[in-house]
XYZ file of C-alpha atoms in Angstrom:
253
model
C 2.176 -21.016 -8.247
C 3.189 -17.657 -6.812
C 4.904 -15.244 -9.171
C 5.743 -11.586 -9.223
C 7.827 -10.764 -6.202
C 11.327 -9.602 -5.276
C 13.171 -10.529 -2.085
C 15.596 -8.193 -0.294
C 17.393 -9.220 2.883
C 17.843 -12.453 4.824
C 16.558 -11.619 8.306
C 14.342 -13.911 10.357
C 11.412 -11.474 10.305
C 9.626 -11.697 6.945
C 7.871 -8.519 5.821
C 5.604 -8.627 2.768
C 5.160 -5.227 1.115
C 2.126 -4.471 -1.063
C 2.311 -1.519 -3.455
C -0.242 1.188 -4.106
C -2.476 2.017 -7.060
C 0.265 3.928 -8.903
C 3.024 1.559 -7.837
C 4.569 -1.865 -8.380
C 7.191 -3.965 -6.640
C 9.794 -1.615 -8.156
C 8.131 1.445 -6.632
C 9.759 0.579 -3.286
C 13.283 1.116 -4.632
C 13.822 4.574 -3.041
C 13.244 2.962 0.380
C 15.380 -0.159 -0.005
C 18.837 1.391 0.690
C 17.608 2.471 4.125
C 16.215 -0.897 5.252
C 18.014 -3.421 7.482
C 18.589 -6.603 5.441
C 20.072 -8.509 8.376
C 17.061 -8.137 10.679
C 14.351 -8.436 8.034
C 13.539 -10.249 4.825
C 11.425 -7.973 2.665
C 9.237 -9.475 -0.051
C 7.985 -6.872 -2.529
C 4.984 -8.216 -4.434
C 3.334 -7.274 -7.701
C -0.446 -7.512 -7.714
C -2.099 -8.987 -10.800
C -1.808 -6.608 -13.710
C 1.296 -4.906 -12.278
C 5.016 -5.244 -12.922
C 5.975 -8.676 -14.211
C 2.347 -9.741 -13.762
C 1.084 -7.412 -16.485
C -1.213 -9.294 -18.799
C -2.039 -11.920 -16.192
C -5.797 -12.498 -16.030
C -7.684 -11.751 -12.849
C -10.700 -10.167 -11.228
C -8.609 -7.527 -9.412
C -10.587 -7.759 -6.170
C -9.270 -7.372 -2.627
C -10.047 -11.017 -1.901
C -8.068 -12.165 -4.937
C -5.156 -9.865 -4.104
C -5.083 -11.100 -0.504
C -5.096 -14.705 -1.692
C -2.166 -13.932 -3.988
C -0.243 -12.357 -1.101
C -0.745 -15.502 0.961
C 0.487 -17.543 -2.001
C 3.660 -15.473 -2.066
C 4.116 -16.068 1.660
C 3.830 -19.799 1.005
C 6.319 -19.559 -1.864
C 8.946 -17.965 0.393
C 8.151 -20.381 3.267
C 6.834 -17.690 5.606
C 4.208 -19.176 7.888
C 3.983 -15.916 9.844
C 4.889 -12.498 8.533
C 4.318 -8.793 8.909
C 2.633 -6.768 6.184
C 3.389 -3.305 4.855
C 0.920 -1.678 2.508
C 1.048 1.645 0.720
C -2.296 3.285 -0.086
C -4.307 0.611 -1.956
C -1.853 -1.944 -0.561
C -3.010 -0.940 2.900
C -6.464 -2.203 2.049
C -5.057 -5.467 0.676
C -2.966 -6.101 3.789
C -6.057 -5.738 5.976
C -7.915 -8.251 3.800
C -5.028 -10.686 4.388
C -5.436 -10.141 8.113
C -9.198 -10.698 7.912
C -8.730 -13.934 5.968
C -5.724 -15.391 7.807
C -5.226 -13.605 11.153
C -3.120 -16.424 12.572
C -0.406 -15.723 10.008
C -0.010 -11.965 10.528
C 2.483 -10.621 13.082
C 1.840 -6.924 12.533
C 0.603 -4.370 10.015
C 2.175 -1.124 8.834
C 0.078 1.112 6.630
C 1.731 3.924 4.677
C -1.069 6.374 3.878
C -3.274 3.274 3.845
C -6.798 2.962 2.503
C -9.122 2.062 5.404
C -11.084 -1.183 5.362
C -14.221 0.895 4.791
C -13.048 2.167 1.424
C -12.838 5.838 0.455
C -15.775 8.206 -0.122
C -15.690 10.431 -3.204
C -17.734 13.412 -4.303
C -18.756 13.580 -7.959
C -15.762 15.650 -9.072
C -13.316 13.427 -7.205
C -14.789 10.273 -8.665
C -14.651 11.733 -12.172
C -10.957 12.492 -11.676
C -10.012 9.100 -10.236
C -12.220 6.957 -12.481
C -10.900 8.754 -15.559
C -7.266 8.150 -14.638
C -7.093 4.692 -16.191
C -7.226 6.165 -19.696
C -5.943 9.707 -19.095
C -2.312 10.285 -18.004
C -3.079 13.929 -17.187
C -5.623 12.788 -14.611
C -2.994 10.494 -13.094
C -0.625 13.443 -12.825
C -3.332 15.603 -11.239
C -4.014 12.897 -8.639
C -0.360 12.589 -7.645
C -0.086 16.381 -7.430
C -3.282 16.665 -5.371
C -2.364 13.932 -2.914
C 1.059 15.432 -2.215
C -0.316 18.914 -1.520
C 0.426 20.571 -4.887
C 3.980 21.244 -3.710
C 6.398 18.975 -5.594
C 8.386 19.325 -8.798
C 6.717 18.476 -12.080
C 9.713 16.343 -13.032
C 8.847 13.957 -10.208
C 5.127 14.063 -11.022
C 5.911 13.071 -14.606
C 8.143 10.218 -13.411
C 5.366 8.879 -11.186
C 2.950 8.897 -14.098
C 5.470 7.114 -16.342
C 6.011 4.431 -13.734
C 2.285 3.925 -13.401
C 1.745 3.668 -17.154
C 4.696 1.337 -17.689
C 4.027 -0.979 -14.747
C 0.258 -1.521 -14.767
C -2.430 -2.727 -17.137
C -5.175 -0.252 -17.924
C -7.901 -2.729 -17.021
C -6.265 -3.754 -13.751
C -5.770 -0.107 -12.831
C -9.455 0.617 -13.430
C -10.664 -2.508 -11.610
C -8.549 -1.928 -8.520
C -10.052 1.535 -8.046
C -13.446 -0.085 -7.501
C -11.843 -2.641 -5.195
C -10.112 -0.238 -2.824
C -12.562 2.662 -2.998
C -15.885 0.825 -2.937
C -15.261 -2.268 -0.763
C -16.250 -2.000 2.911
C -15.109 -4.902 5.058
C -14.260 -3.060 8.280
C -16.650 -5.272 10.250
C -14.299 -8.175 9.471
C -11.311 -6.540 11.192
C -12.900 -4.332 13.865
C -11.439 -5.125 17.284
C -8.547 -7.221 15.932
C -5.681 -7.103 18.484
C -2.853 -7.310 15.917
C -0.261 -4.531 16.409
C -0.822 -1.857 13.764
C 1.054 1.306 12.843
C -0.120 3.839 10.305
C 2.389 6.292 8.856
C 0.976 9.320 7.073
C 2.259 12.547 5.564
C 1.291 15.932 6.916
C 0.382 17.108 3.393
C -1.875 14.176 2.436
C -5.346 15.736 2.039
C -7.418 12.548 2.136
C -5.498 9.735 3.845
C -3.848 11.776 6.564
C -3.983 11.762 10.355
C -7.645 12.760 10.681
C -8.797 9.876 8.491
C -6.605 7.400 10.361
C -8.074 8.475 13.696
C -11.599 8.083 12.359
C -10.901 4.586 11.035
C -7.767 2.649 11.980
C -7.434 3.787 15.578
C -11.139 3.160 16.199
C -11.067 -0.348 14.786
C -7.655 -1.621 15.912
C -7.114 -1.376 19.694
C -3.322 -1.655 19.281
C -2.877 1.012 16.609
C -0.491 3.965 16.648
C -0.192 6.875 14.201
C 3.011 8.542 13.012
C 2.806 11.772 11.006
C 5.819 12.519 8.788
C 6.726 16.157 8.258
C 7.408 17.513 4.758
C 5.532 14.577 3.234
C 2.335 13.891 1.338
C 0.903 10.590 0.114
C 4.157 9.124 -1.242
C 6.499 8.760 1.726
C 8.453 6.071 -0.132
C 9.671 8.805 -2.483
C 9.298 11.956 -0.400
C 10.876 10.954 2.947
C 12.418 7.480 2.606
C 14.866 7.737 5.529
C 12.178 8.908 7.950
C 9.833 6.228 6.649
C 12.386 3.428 7.064
C 13.116 4.603 10.596
C 9.444 4.690 11.586
C 8.731 1.362 9.885
C 11.567 -0.640 11.378
C 11.295 0.869 14.843
C 7.815 -0.605 14.948
C 8.660 -3.912 13.282
C 11.454 -4.620 15.748
C 8.862 -4.615 18.534
C 6.414 -6.932 16.765
C 5.734 -10.177 18.668
């Protein structure tokens, strides 16, 4: 039985949104006021170990997460749907496509993790792998990935959300899933319409990375770079993000 999702809107086009490593279904709230609830039905999911699925057992793999997303689609009677994924959620949405391509109308990645995973040097891996047990490392990651340019009040709020809405074990497991899993051979050449939306201040998952991965693997992929934005467009530039997102979704077959 599918659990752990919120529905906003009643439009004919179902859009399933998958949160990032620091997120949850509630992390999309800054974006929701700017979405069109008459054209779209948005389904904001919680992955296992997040939100109202904290404490739920699981392996926290991409395959498991993708299976859970399909279960949510079944629960809301969506045979075909578009997918939106932020960061880690961008990896999950591509696994859904690889496993059930006939069900996916289009993909929108918001600073998405490529299907090849993410390479780390030793210092970077020490920072990210230590974040499960160290809130200061979580804060440093959010600061780094938004270009060291945003108020500490917001950084602290992001860390609080992460701590309050995710299990420590799930948080640690999902890092291995999105960073160390390479399944790009499963999606390379897929004709599904894809849009990737990135921030100009995102040092790792910005335009250059998208052009080395997404645009090479998906023949129908476009890239949109948001000004005055880092890795967290949902918070940093929600109006611009909603505009870019829905402009694309309205054209999905």
